Amino acid sequence: MEQQTITKLDTKFGKDVYNGLTAIPKHLSSKYFYDHNGDKIFQQIMAMPEYYLTNSEYNILDLNKAHITELFTKNTNRINLLELGAGDGIKTKILLEQLSGTGIDFKYIPIDISQNALDQLETSLSMEFPTINVETKQGTYIETLKTIRKEGNSRNIILFLGSNIGNLLHDQALQFLSELENSMDVDDMILLGCDQKKNPQTILDAYNDPAGITETFNKNILKRINSELQGNFDLDKFLHWETYDPQTGTAKSYLVSKEAQEVHIKSIELVVNFEAWETIHTEISQKYDDREITNLARGAGLKISNAFADSNKYFKNYILVK
């Protein structure tokens, strides 16, 4: 009896790598930046002076925490705080502390593709906020949201912070918000973090820092392929490259092959040929303005009820309702 060969093509990661590296042009999903090593690198990115996004949003939430939580809790006595892509929760803890002082009954449900990030978050929350009801969920956003049911007359508040919406193309962002809208009751809300259009150099510096931390983060996807799929990528043979189009507000990250080369990925039985200066597109980071967010929300059946900006007007948080 012939024994069937099982490859890593049976995994989501393996399938996506195979499909991405056999496509024209080549691409890989930025969600695969994140593993144990990638999570640590992203912590370093958030601490970079050039990476304004985290501090800008932190500033918004800290300055407006009372107003935001008042909107969350108006006309209800129980809320579910569902965070998509929770990460380390450093900004969300501002809202958790504020909510803890209101006496309202609430549950915090962080959702992330990275189990490592969730484990670290759960550990830190248990030490900093031991009385908060926390229920972590590992998985993709929409599919995990579908598994969550309300209790009684509770309100769902969906947090999508950190400009994660910017990792989606316009059509994808519209579909994503439409799916969120479909999951919402009439009194539910979304708190959406959006990076704003600004000086193009400020944006480029955030994704291509002189210390090379963003380069290491971009190349971590190749490191994962080597580790998990038995690839033989030579990371030094790839260039980290960032572009920004101020007209469209689109920043893109690439890995560029410095020479013609052949890469073998044993676990998915794939040989990848690169021409000199051929690219792998790895990430999109869309920047917005008020008009674009208004139109995007309207297309998804939502509207902006409130908007909050940081002192530099680099970043905005929007509350979207049905």
PDB file of C-alpha atoms in Angstrom:
ATOM      1  CA  MET A   1       0.000   0.000   0.000  1.00  0.00           C
ATOM      2  CA  GLU A   2       1.465   3.365  -1.051  1.00  0.00           C
ATOM      3  CA  GLN A   3       2.085   5.741   1.827  1.00  0.00           C
ATOM      4  CA  GLN A   4       0.813   9.291   1.282  1.00  0.00           C
ATOM      5  CA  THR A   5       3.410  12.037   1.696  1.00  0.00           C
ATOM      6  CA  ILE A   6       2.307  14.777   4.074  1.00  0.00           C
ATOM      7  CA  THR A   7       3.880  18.211   3.546  1.00  0.00           C
ATOM      8  CA  LYS A   8       3.504  21.547   5.277  1.00  0.00           C
ATOM      9  CA  LEU A   9       1.166  22.468   2.411  1.00  0.00           C
ATOM     10  CA  ASP A  10      -1.431  21.030   4.756  1.00  0.00           C
ATOM     11  CA  THR A  11      -0.942  24.107   6.983  1.00  0.00           C
ATOM     12  CA  LYS A  12      -2.314  27.595   6.355  1.00  0.00           C
ATOM     13  CA  PHE A  13       1.185  29.071   6.560  1.00  0.00           C
ATOM     14  CA  GLY A  14       2.541  26.555   4.051  1.00  0.00           C
ATOM     15  CA  LYS A  15      -0.308  27.127   1.604  1.00  0.00           C
ATOM     16  CA  ASP A  16      -0.023  30.900   1.798  1.00  0.00           C
ATOM     17  CA  VAL A  17       3.752  30.831   1.302  1.00  0.00           C
ATOM     18  CA  TYR A  18       3.410  28.468  -1.660  1.00  0.00           C
ATOM     19  CA  ASN A  19       0.686  30.570  -3.292  1.00  0.00           C
ATOM     20  CA  GLY A  20       2.458  33.864  -2.583  1.00  0.00           C
ATOM     21  CA  LEU A  21       5.848  32.833  -3.924  1.00  0.00           C
ATOM     22  CA  THR A  22       4.423  31.234  -7.072  1.00  0.00           C
ATOM     23  CA  ALA A  23       2.284  34.302  -7.851  1.00  0.00           C
ATOM     24  CA  ILE A  24       3.272  37.045 -10.282  1.00  0.00           C
ATOM     25  CA  PRO A  25       4.341  39.361  -8.714  1.00  0.00           C
ATOM     26  CA  LYS A  26       5.431  37.525  -5.582  1.00  0.00           C
ATOM     27  CA  HIS A  27       3.854  38.434  -2.238  1.00  0.00           C
ATOM     28  CA  LEU A  28       3.652  37.269   1.374  1.00  0.00           C
ATOM     29  CA  SER A  29       1.156  38.295   4.059  1.00  0.00           C
ATOM     30  CA  SER A  30       2.319  40.692   6.783  1.00  0.00           C
ATOM     31  CA  LYS A  31       0.400  38.648   9.363  1.00  0.00           C
ATOM     32  CA  TYR A  32       3.276  36.151   9.200  1.00  0.00           C
ATOM     33  CA  PHE A  33       5.733  38.715  10.570  1.00  0.00           C
ATOM     34  CA  TYR A  34       4.385  37.744  13.975  1.00  0.00           C
ATOM     35  CA  ASP A  35       5.796  34.793  15.866  1.00  0.00           C
ATOM     36  CA  HIS A  36       7.713  34.764  19.157  1.00  0.00           C
ATOM     37  CA  ASN A  37      10.652  36.560  17.537  1.00  0.00           C
ATOM     38  CA  GLY A  38       8.433  38.878  15.465  1.00  0.00           C
ATOM     39  CA  ASP A  39       6.448  39.900  18.549  1.00  0.00           C
ATOM     40  CA  LYS A  40       9.688  40.952  20.283  1.00  0.00           C
ATOM     41  CA  ILE A  41      10.862  42.918  17.247  1.00  0.00           C
ATOM     42  CA  PHE A  42       7.537  44.750  17.034  1.00  0.00           C
ATOM     43  CA  GLN A  43       7.901  45.753  20.683  1.00  0.00           C
ATOM     44  CA  GLN A  44      11.218  47.357  19.681  1.00  0.00           C
ATOM     45  CA  ILE A  45       9.540  49.105  16.732  1.00  0.00           C
ATOM     46  CA  MET A  46       6.909  50.634  18.989  1.00  0.00           C
ATOM     47  CA  ALA A  47       9.697  52.080  21.148  1.00  0.00           C
ATOM     48  CA  MET A  48      11.495  53.696  18.178  1.00  0.00           C
ATOM     49  CA  PRO A  49      11.480  57.514  18.103  1.00  0.00           C
ATOM     50  CA  GLU A  50      10.563  57.375  14.394  1.00  0.00           C
ATOM     51  CA  TYR A  51       7.536  55.141  14.958  1.00  0.00           C
ATOM     52  CA  TYR A  52       5.005  57.786  15.959  1.00  0.00           C
ATOM     53  CA  LEU A  53       1.869  55.616  15.659  1.00  0.00           C
ATOM     54  CA  THR A  54       1.874  54.001  19.110  1.00  0.00           C
ATOM     55  CA  ASN A  55       2.626  57.182  21.049  1.00  0.00           C
ATOM     56  CA  SER A  56       0.107  59.182  19.014  1.00  0.00           C
ATOM     57  CA  GLU A  57      -2.725  56.769  19.735  1.00  0.00           C
ATOM     58  CA  TYR A  58      -1.642  56.429  23.358  1.00  0.00           C
ATOM     59  CA  ASN A  59      -1.869  60.222  23.603  1.00  0.00           C
ATOM     60  CA  ILE A  60      -5.400  60.195  22.170  1.00  0.00           C
ATOM     61  CA  LEU A  61      -6.683  57.522  24.546  1.00  0.00           C
ATOM     62  CA  ASP A  62      -5.002  59.050  27.576  1.00  0.00           C
ATOM     63  CA  LEU A  63      -6.381  62.543  26.896  1.00  0.00           C
ATOM     64  CA  ASN A  64      -9.893  61.337  26.061  1.00  0.00           C
ATOM     65  CA  LYS A  65     -10.314  58.225  28.231  1.00  0.00           C
ATOM     66  CA  ALA A  66     -13.141  59.685  30.327  1.00  0.00           C
ATOM     67  CA  HIS A  67     -15.126  60.840  27.292  1.00  0.00           C
ATOM     68  CA  ILE A  68     -14.555  57.612  25.355  1.00  0.00           C
ATOM     69  CA  THR A  69     -15.561  55.305  28.214  1.00  0.00           C
ATOM     70  CA  GLU A  70     -18.581  57.500  28.912  1.00  0.00           C
ATOM     71  CA  LEU A  71     -19.715  56.906  25.316  1.00  0.00           C
ATOM     72  CA  PHE A  72     -19.043  53.172  25.707  1.00  0.00           C
ATOM     73  CA  THR A  73     -21.191  52.876  28.836  1.00  0.00           C
ATOM     74  CA  LYS A  74     -24.028  55.293  28.025  1.00  0.00           C
ATOM     75  CA  ASN A  75     -27.471  53.681  28.512  1.00  0.00           C
ATOM     76  CA  THR A  76     -26.096  50.241  29.365  1.00  0.00           C
ATOM     77  CA  ASN A  77     -24.836  48.498  32.489  1.00  0.00           C
ATOM     78  CA  ARG A  78     -22.763  45.762  30.845  1.00  0.00           C
ATOM     79  CA  ILE A  79     -20.255  45.801  27.982  1.00  0.00           C
ATOM     80  CA  ASN A  80     -17.978  43.381  26.175  1.00  0.00           C
ATOM     81  CA  LEU A  81     -14.719  45.011  25.095  1.00  0.00           C
ATOM     82  CA  LEU A  82     -13.577  42.958  22.101  1.00  0.00           C
ATOM     83  CA  GLU A  83     -10.139  43.892  20.788  1.00  0.00           C
ATOM     84  CA  LEU A  84      -9.016  42.694  17.360  1.00  0.00           C
ATOM     85  CA  GLY A  85      -5.241  42.347  17.200  1.00  0.00           C
ATOM     86  CA  ALA A  86      -4.697  43.046  20.871  1.00  0.00           C
ATOM     87  CA  GLY A  87      -0.896  42.680  20.925  1.00  0.00           C
ATOM     88  CA  ASP A  88       0.542  43.732  24.287  1.00  0.00           C
ATOM     89  CA  GLY A  89      -2.530  45.832  25.141  1.00  0.00           C
ATOM     90  CA  ILE A  90      -0.462  48.808  26.301  1.00  0.00           C
ATOM     91  CA  LYS A  91      -2.954  51.370  24.944  1.00  0.00           C
ATOM     92  CA  THR A  92      -6.042  49.365  25.867  1.00  0.00           C
ATOM     93  CA  LYS A  93      -4.942  49.280  29.498  1.00  0.00           C
ATOM     94  CA  ILE A  94      -5.735  53.011  29.628  1.00  0.00           C
ATOM     95  CA  LEU A  95      -9.374  52.211  28.868  1.00  0.00           C
ATOM     96  CA  LEU A  96      -9.399  49.158  31.157  1.00  0.00           C
ATOM     97  CA  GLU A  97      -8.205  51.258  34.102  1.00  0.00           C
ATOM     98  CA  GLN A  98     -10.781  53.940  33.350  1.00  0.00           C
ATOM     99  CA  LEU A  99     -13.603  51.396  33.025  1.00  0.00           C
ATOM    100  CA  SER A 100     -12.553  49.717  36.274  1.00  0.00           C
ATOM    101  CA  GLY A 101     -13.274  52.962  38.088  1.00  0.00           C
ATOM    102  CA  THR A 102     -16.807  53.277  36.725  1.00  0.00           C
ATOM    103  CA  GLY A 103     -18.222  50.240  38.498  1.00  0.00           C
ATOM    104  CA  ILE A 104     -19.772  48.967  35.259  1.00  0.00           C
ATOM    105  CA  ASP A 105     -19.826  45.232  34.591  1.00  0.00           C
ATOM    106  CA  PHE A 106     -17.477  44.514  31.690  1.00  0.00           C
ATOM    107  CA  LYS A 107     -15.503  41.709  30.097  1.00  0.00           C
ATOM    108  CA  TYR A 108     -12.312  42.204  28.081  1.00  0.00           C
ATOM    109  CA  ILE A 109     -11.951  39.781  25.161  1.00  0.00           C
ATOM    110  CA  PRO A 110      -8.625  40.230  23.327  1.00  0.00           C
ATOM    111  CA  ILE A 111      -8.425  38.461  19.960  1.00  0.00           C
ATOM    112  CA  ASP A 112      -5.085  37.886  18.238  1.00  0.00           C
ATOM    113  CA  ILE A 113      -3.554  35.555  15.684  1.00  0.00           C
ATOM    114  CA  SER A 114      -0.489  35.237  17.939  1.00  0.00           C
ATOM    115  CA  GLN A 115      -1.015  32.911  20.910  1.00  0.00           C
ATOM    116  CA  ASN A 116       2.323  34.088  22.303  1.00  0.00           C
ATOM    117  CA  ALA A 117       1.079  37.701  22.366  1.00  0.00           C
ATOM    118  CA  LEU A 118      -2.153  36.622  24.069  1.00  0.00           C
ATOM    119  CA  ASP A 119      -0.283  34.607  26.709  1.00  0.00           C
ATOM    120  CA  GLN A 120       1.949  37.568  27.528  1.00  0.00           C
ATOM    121  CA  LEU A 121      -1.036  39.915  27.652  1.00  0.00           C
ATOM    122  CA  GLU A 122      -2.981  37.598  29.943  1.00  0.00           C
ATOM    123  CA  THR A 123       0.014  37.361  32.292  1.00  0.00           C
ATOM    124  CA  SER A 124       0.493  41.132  32.470  1.00  0.00           C
ATOM    125  CA  LEU A 125      -3.238  41.757  32.967  1.00  0.00           C
ATOM    126  CA  SER A 126      -3.428  39.262  35.808  1.00  0.00           C
ATOM    127  CA  MET A 127      -0.737  41.243  37.625  1.00  0.00           C
ATOM    128  CA  GLU A 128      -1.924  44.780  36.786  1.00  0.00           C
ATOM    129  CA  PHE A 129      -5.704  44.241  36.806  1.00  0.00           C
ATOM    130  CA  PRO A 130      -6.377  41.044  38.795  1.00  0.00           C
ATOM    131  CA  THR A 131     -10.106  41.762  39.174  1.00  0.00           C
ATOM    132  CA  ILE A 132     -10.874  42.276  35.476  1.00  0.00           C
ATOM    133  CA  ASN A 133     -12.757  39.508  33.685  1.00  0.00           C
ATOM    134  CA  VAL A 134     -10.479  38.540  30.760  1.00  0.00           C
ATOM    135  CA  GLU A 135     -11.164  35.901  28.109  1.00  0.00           C
ATOM    136  CA  THR A 136      -8.491  35.580  25.407  1.00  0.00           C
ATOM    137  CA  LYS A 137      -9.365  34.226  21.950  1.00  0.00           C
ATOM    138  CA  GLN A 138      -6.751  33.030  19.457  1.00  0.00           C
ATOM    139  CA  GLY A 139      -7.697  33.160  15.790  1.00  0.00           C
ATOM    140  CA  THR A 140      -8.647  35.349  12.854  1.00  0.00           C
ATOM    141  CA  TYR A 141     -10.816  38.352  13.642  1.00  0.00           C
ATOM    142  CA  ILE A 142     -14.103  37.769  11.826  1.00  0.00           C
ATOM    143  CA  GLU A 143     -14.275  34.018  12.424  1.00  0.00           C
ATOM    144  CA  THR A 144     -13.528  34.489  16.126  1.00  0.00           C
ATOM    145  CA  LEU A 145     -16.091  37.295  16.441  1.00  0.00           C
ATOM    146  CA  LYS A 146     -18.752  34.910  15.127  1.00  0.00           C
ATOM    147  CA  THR A 147     -18.129  32.595  18.087  1.00  0.00           C
ATOM    148  CA  ILE A 148     -18.820  35.276  20.710  1.00  0.00           C
ATOM    149  CA  ARG A 149     -22.339  35.593  22.053  1.00  0.00           C
ATOM    150  CA  LYS A 150     -23.745  38.419  24.130  1.00  0.00           C
ATOM    151  CA  GLU A 151     -25.086  37.912  27.623  1.00  0.00           C
ATOM    152  CA  GLY A 152     -28.351  39.662  28.405  1.00  0.00           C
ATOM    153  CA  ASN A 153     -28.499  43.295  27.302  1.00  0.00           C
ATOM    154  CA  SER A 154     -24.741  43.836  27.081  1.00  0.00           C
ATOM    155  CA  ARG A 155     -23.177  46.118  24.454  1.00  0.00           C
ATOM    156  CA  ASN A 156     -20.279  45.009  22.276  1.00  0.00           C
ATOM    157  CA  ILE A 157     -17.467  47.521  21.796  1.00  0.00           C
ATOM    158  CA  ILE A 158     -15.097  46.392  19.038  1.00  0.00           C
ATOM    159  CA  LEU A 159     -11.606  47.870  19.332  1.00  0.00           C
ATOM    160  CA  PHE A 160      -9.546  47.908  16.142  1.00  0.00           C
ATOM    161  CA  LEU A 161      -6.594  50.054  17.134  1.00  0.00           C
ATOM    162  CA  GLY A 162      -3.042  50.678  15.936  1.00  0.00           C
ATOM    163  CA  SER A 163      -4.076  51.498  12.352  1.00  0.00           C
ATOM    164  CA  ASN A 164      -4.554  47.790  11.657  1.00  0.00           C
ATOM    165  CA  ILE A 165      -7.242  48.801   9.151  1.00  0.00           C
ATOM    166  CA  GLY A 166      -4.359  50.257   7.134  1.00  0.00           C
ATOM    167  CA  ASN A 167      -3.005  46.762   6.436  1.00  0.00           C
ATOM    168  CA  LEU A 168      -5.975  46.187   4.124  1.00  0.00           C
ATOM    169  CA  LEU A 169      -6.527  47.348   0.560  1.00  0.00           C
ATOM    170  CA  HIS A 170      -9.575  49.609   0.117  1.00  0.00           C
ATOM    171  CA  ASP A 171     -11.881  46.806  -1.068  1.00  0.00           C
ATOM    172  CA  GLN A 172     -10.659  44.573   1.753  1.00  0.00           C
ATOM    173  CA  ALA A 173     -11.174  47.336   4.330  1.00  0.00           C
ATOM    174  CA  LEU A 174     -14.695  47.927   3.036  1.00  0.00           C
ATOM    175  CA  GLN A 175     -15.496  44.214   3.212  1.00  0.00           C
ATOM    176  CA  PHE A 176     -13.976  43.948   6.681  1.00  0.00           C
ATOM    177  CA  LEU A 177     -16.003  46.859   8.068  1.00  0.00           C
ATOM    178  CA  SER A 178     -19.118  45.452   6.382  1.00  0.00           C
ATOM    179  CA  GLU A 179     -18.552  42.133   8.146  1.00  0.00           C
ATOM    180  CA  LEU A 180     -18.095  43.955  11.451  1.00  0.00           C
ATOM    181  CA  GLU A 181     -21.330  45.865  10.787  1.00  0.00           C
ATOM    182  CA  ASN A 182     -23.119  42.554  10.177  1.00  0.00           C
ATOM    183  CA  SER A 183     -21.959  41.319  13.589  1.00  0.00           C
ATOM    184  CA  MET A 184     -23.229  44.429  15.412  1.00  0.00           C
ATOM    185  CA  ASP A 185     -26.504  45.210  17.121  1.00  0.00           C
ATOM    186  CA  VAL A 186     -27.912  48.710  16.812  1.00  0.00           C
ATOM    187  CA  ASP A 187     -26.250  50.024  20.012  1.00  0.00           C
ATOM    188  CA  ASP A 188     -22.838  48.414  19.469  1.00  0.00           C
ATOM    189  CA  MET A 189     -19.778  50.493  18.581  1.00  0.00           C
ATOM    190  CA  ILE A 190     -16.385  50.273  16.867  1.00  0.00           C
ATOM    191  CA  LEU A 191     -13.359  52.254  18.082  1.00  0.00           C
ATOM    192  CA  LEU A 192     -11.185  52.452  14.977  1.00  0.00           C
ATOM    193  CA  GLY A 193      -7.579  53.685  14.954  1.00  0.00           C
ATOM    194  CA  CYS A 194      -6.428  55.288  11.676  1.00  0.00           C
ATOM    195  CA  ASP A 195      -3.068  56.745  10.752  1.00  0.00           C
ATOM    196  CA  GLN A 196      -3.505  60.060   8.970  1.00  0.00           C
ATOM    197  CA  LYS A 197      -1.887  61.481   5.837  1.00  0.00           C
ATOM    198  CA  LYS A 198       1.059  63.703   6.773  1.00  0.00           C
ATOM    199  CA  ASN A 199       4.585  64.685   5.729  1.00  0.00           C
ATOM    200  CA  PRO A 200       5.692  61.775   3.476  1.00  0.00           C
ATOM    201  CA  GLN A 201       9.152  61.688   5.069  1.00  0.00           C
ATOM    202  CA  THR A 202       7.651  61.205   8.535  1.00  0.00           C
ATOM    203  CA  ILE A 203       5.826  58.141   7.221  1.00  0.00           C
ATOM    204  CA  LEU A 204       8.856  56.702   5.406  1.00  0.00           C
ATOM    205  CA  ASP A 205      11.040  57.099   8.505  1.00  0.00           C
ATOM    206  CA  ALA A 206       8.535  55.109  10.578  1.00  0.00           C
ATOM    207  CA  TYR A 207       8.884  52.075   8.290  1.00  0.00           C
ATOM    208  CA  ASN A 208      12.564  52.384   7.370  1.00  0.00           C
ATOM    209  CA  ASP A 209      14.452  53.446  10.489  1.00  0.00           C
ATOM    210  CA  PRO A 210      18.230  54.000  10.428  1.00  0.00           C
ATOM    211  CA  ALA A 211      18.808  51.363  13.134  1.00  0.00           C
ATOM    212  CA  GLY A 212      17.355  48.676  10.842  1.00  0.00           C
ATOM    213  CA  ILE A 213      14.695  47.404  13.253  1.00  0.00           C
ATOM    214  CA  THR A 214      11.930  47.592  10.621  1.00  0.00           C
ATOM    215  CA  GLU A 215      14.235  45.775   8.191  1.00  0.00           C
ATOM    216  CA  THR A 216      14.672  42.944  10.702  1.00  0.00           C
ATOM    217  CA  PHE A 217      10.898  42.810  11.179  1.00  0.00           C
ATOM    218  CA  ASN A 218      10.248  42.620   7.426  1.00  0.00           C
ATOM    219  CA  LYS A 219      12.849  39.866   6.987  1.00  0.00           C
ATOM    220  CA  ASN A 220      11.416  37.872   9.909  1.00  0.00           C
ATOM    221  CA  ILE A 221       8.941  36.359   7.465  1.00  0.00           C
ATOM    222  CA  LEU A 222      11.845  34.781   5.569  1.00  0.00           C
ATOM    223  CA  LYS A 223      13.342  33.629   8.867  1.00  0.00           C
ATOM    224  CA  ARG A 224      10.032  31.932   9.713  1.00  0.00           C
ATOM    225  CA  ILE A 225       9.972  30.174   6.347  1.00  0.00           C
ATOM    226  CA  ASN A 226      13.497  28.887   7.005  1.00  0.00           C
ATOM    227  CA  SER A 227      12.603  27.726  10.518  1.00  0.00           C
ATOM    228  CA  GLU A 228       9.090  26.339  10.034  1.00  0.00           C
ATOM    229  CA  LEU A 229       9.121  25.234   6.394  1.00  0.00           C
ATOM    230  CA  GLN A 230      12.793  24.223   6.008  1.00  0.00           C
ATOM    231  CA  GLY A 231      13.651  27.049   3.640  1.00  0.00           C
ATOM    232  CA  ASN A 232      17.147  28.241   2.807  1.00  0.00           C
ATOM    233  CA  PHE A 233      16.638  31.979   2.323  1.00  0.00           C
ATOM    234  CA  ASP A 234      19.845  33.993   2.764  1.00  0.00           C
ATOM    235  CA  LEU A 235      18.470  37.127   4.450  1.00  0.00           C
ATOM    236  CA  ASP A 236      21.521  39.176   3.461  1.00  0.00           C
ATOM    237  CA  LYS A 237      20.612  38.690  -0.204  1.00  0.00           C
ATOM    238  CA  PHE A 238      17.379  40.654   0.237  1.00  0.00           C
ATOM    239  CA  LEU A 239      16.928  44.394   0.565  1.00  0.00           C
ATOM    240  CA  HIS A 240      14.231  45.964   2.745  1.00  0.00           C
ATOM    241  CA  TRP A 241      12.468  48.649   0.709  1.00  0.00           C
ATOM    242  CA  GLU A 242       9.688  51.056   1.693  1.00  0.00           C
ATOM    243  CA  THR A 243       7.635  53.307  -0.587  1.00  0.00           C
ATOM    244  CA  TYR A 244       4.956  55.910   0.094  1.00  0.00           C
ATOM    245  CA  ASP A 245       2.565  57.531  -2.382  1.00  0.00           C
ATOM    246  CA  PRO A 246       1.255  60.780  -0.854  1.00  0.00           C
ATOM    247  CA  GLN A 247      -1.537  60.976  -3.426  1.00  0.00           C
ATOM    248  CA  THR A 248      -3.141  57.657  -2.515  1.00  0.00           C
ATOM    249  CA  GLY A 249      -1.838  57.542   1.067  1.00  0.00           C
ATOM    250  CA  THR A 250      -0.414  54.063   0.483  1.00  0.00           C
ATOM    251  CA  ALA A 251       2.847  52.898   2.087  1.00  0.00           C
ATOM    252  CA  LYS A 252       4.188  49.544   0.892  1.00  0.00           C
ATOM    253  CA  SER A 253       6.980  47.290   2.144  1.00  0.00           C
ATOM    254  CA  TYR A 254       8.995  44.987  -0.099  1.00  0.00           C
ATOM    255  CA  LEU A 255      11.825  42.513   0.075  1.00  0.00           C
ATOM    256  CA  VAL A 256      14.006  42.904  -3.035  1.00  0.00           C
ATOM    257  CA  SER A 257      16.321  40.157  -4.263  1.00  0.00           C
ATOM    258  CA  LYS A 258      19.799  41.661  -4.704  1.00  0.00           C
ATOM    259  CA  GLU A 259      20.801  39.014  -7.237  1.00  0.00           C
ATOM    260  CA  ALA A 260      19.472  36.164  -9.322  1.00  0.00           C
ATOM    261  CA  GLN A 261      19.070  33.247  -6.940  1.00  0.00           C
ATOM    262  CA  GLU A 262      17.272  29.990  -6.274  1.00  0.00           C
ATOM    263  CA  VAL A 263      15.599  29.263  -2.935  1.00  0.00           C
ATOM    264  CA  HIS A 264      14.471  25.817  -1.798  1.00  0.00           C
ATOM    265  CA  ILE A 265      11.617  25.362   0.672  1.00  0.00           C
ATOM    266  CA  LYS A 266      11.714  21.680   1.509  1.00  0.00           C
ATOM    267  CA  SER A 267       8.542  21.247   3.575  1.00  0.00           C
ATOM    268  CA  ILE A 268       6.272  22.533   0.792  1.00  0.00           C
ATOM    269  CA  GLU A 269       8.375  21.019  -2.003  1.00  0.00           C
ATOM    270  CA  LEU A 270       8.959  24.373  -3.676  1.00  0.00           C
ATOM    271  CA  VAL A 271      11.882  25.819  -5.591  1.00  0.00           C
ATOM    272  CA  VAL A 272      11.630  29.611  -6.015  1.00  0.00           C
ATOM    273  CA  ASN A 273      13.657  31.410  -8.671  1.00  0.00           C
ATOM    274  CA  PHE A 274      14.365  35.118  -8.286  1.00  0.00           C
ATOM    275  CA  GLU A 275      15.641  37.490 -10.912  1.00  0.00           C
ATOM    276  CA  ALA A 276      18.001  40.216  -9.759  1.00  0.00           C
ATOM    277  CA  TRP A 277      15.937  43.041  -8.155  1.00  0.00           C
ATOM    278  CA  GLU A 278      12.729  41.024  -8.187  1.00  0.00           C
ATOM    279  CA  THR A 279      10.364  41.913  -5.339  1.00  0.00           C
ATOM    280  CA  ILE A 280       8.249  40.201  -2.695  1.00  0.00           C
ATOM    281  CA  HIS A 281       5.474  42.535  -1.532  1.00  0.00           C
ATOM    282  CA  THR A 282       5.028  42.002   2.204  1.00  0.00           C
ATOM    283  CA  GLU A 283       2.919  44.818   3.680  1.00  0.00           C
ATOM    284  CA  ILE A 284       0.584  47.698   2.942  1.00  0.00           C
ATOM    285  CA  SER A 285       0.048  50.547   5.422  1.00  0.00           C
ATOM    286  CA  GLN A 286      -2.765  52.802   4.277  1.00  0.00           C
ATOM    287  CA  LYS A 287      -3.014  56.383   5.543  1.00  0.00           C
ATOM    288  CA  TYR A 288      -6.370  58.180   5.674  1.00  0.00           C
ATOM    289  CA  ASP A 289      -8.141  61.503   6.088  1.00  0.00           C
ATOM    290  CA  ASP A 290     -11.627  62.288   7.448  1.00  0.00           C
ATOM    291  CA  ARG A 291     -13.279  62.236   4.028  1.00  0.00           C
ATOM    292  CA  GLU A 292     -11.948  58.767   3.224  1.00  0.00           C
ATOM    293  CA  ILE A 293     -12.996  57.309   6.575  1.00  0.00           C
ATOM    294  CA  THR A 294     -16.468  58.875   6.217  1.00  0.00           C
ATOM    295  CA  ASN A 295     -16.875  57.274   2.779  1.00  0.00           C
ATOM    296  CA  LEU A 296     -15.449  53.943   3.932  1.00  0.00           C
ATOM    297  CA  ALA A 297     -17.805  53.832   6.922  1.00  0.00           C
ATOM    298  CA  ARG A 298     -20.809  54.828   4.790  1.00  0.00           C
ATOM    299  CA  GLY A 299     -20.037  52.070   2.302  1.00  0.00           C
ATOM    300  CA  ALA A 300     -20.122  49.551   5.167  1.00  0.00           C
ATOM    301  CA  GLY A 301     -23.421  50.834   6.563  1.00  0.00           C
ATOM    302  CA  LEU A 302     -21.751  52.738   9.389  1.00  0.00           C
ATOM    303  CA  LYS A 303     -21.254  56.366  10.376  1.00  0.00           C
ATOM    304  CA  ILE A 304     -18.811  58.365  12.474  1.00  0.00           C
ATOM    305  CA  SER A 305     -20.300  59.484  15.782  1.00  0.00           C
ATOM    306  CA  ASN A 306     -17.090  60.904  17.306  1.00  0.00           C
ATOM    307  CA  ALA A 307     -13.467  61.487  16.308  1.00  0.00           C
ATOM    308  CA  PHE A 308     -10.401  62.132  18.475  1.00  0.00           C
ATOM    309  CA  ALA A 309      -6.977  63.369  17.300  1.00  0.00           C
ATOM    310  CA  ASP A 310      -3.558  63.529  18.971  1.00  0.00           C
ATOM    311  CA  SER A 311      -1.844  66.881  19.515  1.00  0.00           C
ATOM    312  CA  ASN A 312       0.177  66.592  16.268  1.00  0.00           C
ATOM    313  CA  LYS A 313      -2.855  65.424  14.249  1.00  0.00           C
ATOM    314  CA  TYR A 314      -0.794  62.444  13.129  1.00  0.00           C
ATOM    315  CA  PHE A 315      -3.441  59.895  14.135  1.00  0.00           C
ATOM    316  CA  LYS A 316      -7.183  59.676  14.780  1.00  0.00           C
ATOM    317  CA  ASN A 317      -9.533  57.351  16.617  1.00  0.00           C
ATOM    318  CA  TYR A 318     -13.078  57.196  15.266  1.00  0.00           C
ATOM    319  CA  ILE A 319     -16.160  55.799  16.972  1.00  0.00           C
ATOM    320  CA  LEU A 320     -18.348  54.126  14.329  1.00  0.00           C
ATOM    321  CA  VAL A 321     -21.982  53.210  14.900  1.00  0.00           C
ATOM    322  CA  LYS A 322     -24.805  51.756  12.799  1.00  0.00           C
TER     323      LYS A 322
END
